Structures are given as structure tokens and as C-alpha cells.
Amino acid sequence: MFSHTMMELPLTLTTLHRRMGEVLGHVEVVSRRPDKSFHTTTFGAIAARAEKLARGLLAMGIARGDRVATLMWNHAEHLEAYLGIPLAGAVIHTLNLRLHPDDIAYIANDAADRVLIVDAVLLPLYEKFADKVRFERVIVVGRDYEAFLDAAPPLALPALAESDPLGMCYTSGTTGRPKGVVYSHRSTLLHSLVSALPDSLRLSRSDTLFPVVPMFHVNAWGLPYTAALVGARLAFPGPHLDPVSLLEVMESQHVTIAAGVPTLWLGIREALDKEPARWKLHPGLTMIVGGAAAPERLIRDFDRQGLSLLHAWGMTETSPIGLVSRLPPELDDAPEALRYQLRAKQGVPPPLVEIAIRKDGETPPADGRSSGELLVRAPWVAARYSSNNTPDRWSDDGYFRTGDVAHRDAHGFVQLTDRTADLIKSGGEWIASQELENALMGHPAVREAAVIGLAHPKWSERPLAVVVKKPDAEVTEAELRAYLAEKFIKFWLPDVFVFTDTIPRTSTGKFQKTTLRAQFAGYQWPGTTD
Ligand code: ADP
């Protein structure tokens, strides 16, 4: 028998943590404070403080699998919690501070969080739901957190198994009630390793990584762990997320790679357009964009400035990396139009991720047109939810059913066309709302556009487009319809275009289509009577 010929060291944060102290001790972590000053510390200091946090938690009786919540911005202390809580054998549960206080309370109770670590500046938010939750202890960063660390007794940290839970996040509930996803030590380590690969997010010791995506949203896409694993220098925005503040960090900290949702980069593009000569960013700065589709125009606009958008797809349930849109070398000489078209797709699965596209149990041809539901499996994809189990989200052959509709082309690039819940059924045929949105956002006068299906007396549903124009830009409904008519068959064209100032968004920056649909409920289509 040849089994067990190699060491079976568990894939846990223990090894990553040790390395941070012993090998990567001087790598810097820079955080923006509420007063906008910059605070610099090192991996070595963070590793030591994370260990104290773990010992403090153990001393107060936190046991294996217990949940410890955080309500924090992105900064060094949050990274300490990312490490220290799991090192104690406990589970870090990152609460989403953009949710309604009642929803935060629901989620904290659902997860049975025992302790809360909260930023002093977020205490007013905590107070809004404090009477609805029962934390045994609330530790405030900026008040008693330092004393808590200093008082930690010299207890030994527990030996961890790689299947032990490490952290949990709730889905943002764009399409249903939030559900808890629990990541393990093993899933987190493997996800970090593959995320860092050159054909994935490409992260190394030479980088300064700027995770703007919140640490309470799918662990900032796992990036703090990836940086800790490879030794990338980290810059954190703290609570300052306006475009100018972000540009200040990118410039002053020589950021080489940043990450956030499309709206964020829309804001950055506008700030750069306004004062093109003001900012000196790292040439070739890469901005990872995910969470919602990256409009092709945005990718083109940034290229012109020497900055590069890297499009990726994922979900809370997938840790999140599932697809990355990096062009392979055989497309080096492909026509520019094709290259942009592919970069605006969600991309190809990185190693260890397997995908399938299925429609009525069949795999549609990879012709870049025929779509079906996207399924995914990987060592970092959830096998179940923490509660409210919904087994129908998993296929019999072990894939997670994403609820996203997608097709694949001859290059293997996957493109999402919609979420199943947002598809519009008109006269018995499906219309993909996201495809229309992506096309509309390619119009030079359009800043943002969302398309929703509304009940229609004759067609069952028809599309309505909600459009935000760029500042100082003008465009008419007829022009937009003619623009879309070049790309789509007639019945796909929205019947009505409504111009507004903003589109409602979820706590993680996606279009809130449920709110939009509610806003337009009972809409009287022109020329119809009910
Ligand atoms: P929620 O499911 O509540 O929106 P998540 O943050 O887990 O919360 O979102 C995952 C979903 O976001 C995906 O299923 C997909 O619909 C959408 N999404 C993520 N990345 C992209 C992308 N690059 N392009 C289009 N949609 C995306």
C-alpha cells in the first residue's frame, strides 16, 4: 500500500500565521484612520496581536466553533480579527454594516454570535440594534480592545483541523433571505493559494494590495488572507470610500492592485476625468472588478489611462473566486474588439474550479449564445448553508447551482446574461435583463442602467429601462432604443426608458431590482388599459 507516504499537515491558518511572524514579519500594513491619517504596522506585529486576541477569547471561554462577530471597516485590526478569532478555534462572522439594523440583528442571532468586536466609530450603528441581540461581551476598537489584548493570559492555542470552520458570511440577500455560508481553514487556504496564481489575480511580495471591497462582504473576496499568504503589502481604506480618498491612498501608497465593485470604479473614472493631471498612479495598476458585470466601456476607458480592469465572478457561496477574465497568450494578436469583448465576460475557471452550464439537464453548445444555468464546484464552494437548508441549490452530481444564467464561447470564456430571478418572460420568450444593461452602459451618454420586467396585460412581462445619464450628457429615449436595436432583436427592446438620478443599490453595491420592481409595481404601460 502506498497510502500516507507524504506528510498530512493540515491546511490551517496556523501555518499562515506562523509564516507571517517568522518569514514575512516586516511586510507593511497601512490603514486609513477615521481622521484620515495613515497608520503603519507590520505582519509581525499583527501576527503577535492576533495571537493575543486568540488567547483573550480562549480565556473568556470561547470554544471551538463559537461565533465571534465583527462590525468593522477595512483596517489592520480587522485583519487581526481575521486571524485571531480562527486561531482560537472560533468562527469570525463579519457583520455587514450597510444592512438595516434589524437585519444585522437577525443575522447575528441566526449565527448565535457570542462576542462582538466593533469599531468605536460604528458604535452609533451598534446602538441601533443593541436591544435585539445578546452578545456576552462587546469589545470596542479604539476603547477597550488594547486592554483586552494586553490582559490575554499565556494560554496555548488549540491544534486545528483543516475541516474546522474559520469564518462565516451571509449572502447579501439580493434574491432571497440571507443565508449563512461557513468557510473552513482548508477552503480558505486553498482559495488563497489559487487566487494568488499568475493567471488568477496575480498577487505576490512585489504588490501593494488595496482591498476596497468591504471585509464584511465575502471576506473582501478572501484578499486579506491571500495577501497574508503570499506576503503582499496591504493598504486599507478605513471608512473613507469616496473616489478622491481612494485615489489618495492609491497614489500615496503606490498601490499595484486594488479590488472593488463596478460602481466604485465608475466613481474613480469620473474623478480621473475631472482632474486628469492630478493623480500619479502606479503604471499598469490593476483593478479587480466583480460583484456585478463590468461594462466593456469602463475597461476601455481605464486602458486609455494606462490602468487595467480585471473582471472576475464569484458569490458568497464560492468564497468567492469562480471565474477570472484574463486573456490567454494565444489571443495576444486577436483583434482589439474581440479582446475587449472577452475581457468584459466573466472569464474562465481557475485551477480546481469546475463549471457546467445546463439547460433542462443538457449542456448547451459552447457557441457564445446558447445559455443555461451556471453550476460550479471547487474545494472552496459551499456544500450546504449553515441553516435554512435548501438542498435544491445542489445538483445530484455535486455542483452548486448558482442561479446565474450564462453561456460559454469557443475560447472557453463564460458570460453571464442574467440571474434566473431577473429574467424577463415576454410572450413566452426569455429576455436577459443584464445583457440589455451591459449594452446600454456602452452608450457614451449613459452612466448606469438597470432593466426590469414588469407585468404586462398582453405579453405577461415587458422590459423597462431605468437610465442614469453621465453628468452633462444628453440622450433621448429614441436614441437609446435605436442604439440597442443595432444589437438586439425587436422584442428585446425596452418599451420604456425612464431617466433618473440614481438606481437603488443593495448593501454590496448591486442594482436592487426588487426595490425597482416595487417602485414600478402597477405601472401603466403607454397605450394599454387594464
Ligand atoms: P447576492 O447573491 O445576495 O447578490 P453575492 O455577493 O454572493 O450576494 O453575489 C453573487 C452574485 O453576484 C452572483 O450570483 C452574480 O449574479 C453576481 N455577480 C458577481 N460577480 C459578477 C460579475 N463579474 N458579473 C456579473 N454578475 C456578477
XYZ file of C-alpha atoms and ligand atoms in Angstrom, residues 171-175 217-218 289-294 311-317 346 402 404 416 419 434 508 510, ligand 1:
55
model
C -25.377 36.092 1.301
C -26.436 39.654 0.716
C -29.964 38.512 0.014
C -30.372 40.161 -3.385
C -32.771 37.407 -4.351
C -18.514 41.170 2.017
C -17.299 37.623 1.280
C -13.785 44.255 -10.537
C -16.541 41.838 -9.558
C -19.843 41.514 -7.752
C -21.663 42.810 -10.827
C -20.812 42.958 -14.514
C -18.007 45.287 -15.578
C -13.028 41.162 -14.371
C -13.886 38.280 -12.046
C -17.032 36.494 -10.949
C -17.967 34.913 -7.677
C -20.538 34.546 -4.964
C -20.639 34.354 -1.177
C -21.126 30.618 -1.669
C -16.749 36.867 -16.565
C -25.620 29.477 -8.916
C -26.906 32.765 -12.773
C -23.360 35.848 -17.539
C -29.789 35.921 -12.823
C -28.295 42.082 -17.758
C -22.914 45.360 -1.570
C -25.604 45.724 -6.859
P -26.174 38.037 -3.575
O -26.292 36.644 -4.168
O -27.069 38.246 -2.428
O -26.214 39.140 -4.604
P -23.322 37.782 -3.580
O -22.485 38.888 -3.171
O -22.953 36.416 -3.176
O -24.712 38.111 -2.993
O -23.498 37.885 -5.147
C -23.265 36.872 -6.067
C -23.901 37.242 -7.382
O -23.386 38.468 -7.874
C -23.625 36.253 -8.485
O -24.503 35.162 -8.422
C -23.852 37.106 -9.722
O -25.220 37.181 -10.052
C -23.389 38.469 -9.293
N -22.026 38.708 -9.784
C -20.862 38.555 -9.132
N -19.812 38.872 -9.918
C -20.327 39.227 -11.115
C -19.757 39.646 -12.366
N -18.462 39.787 -12.536
N -20.617 39.906 -13.381
C -21.945 39.780 -13.221
N -22.525 39.400 -12.082
C -21.744 39.119 -11.041
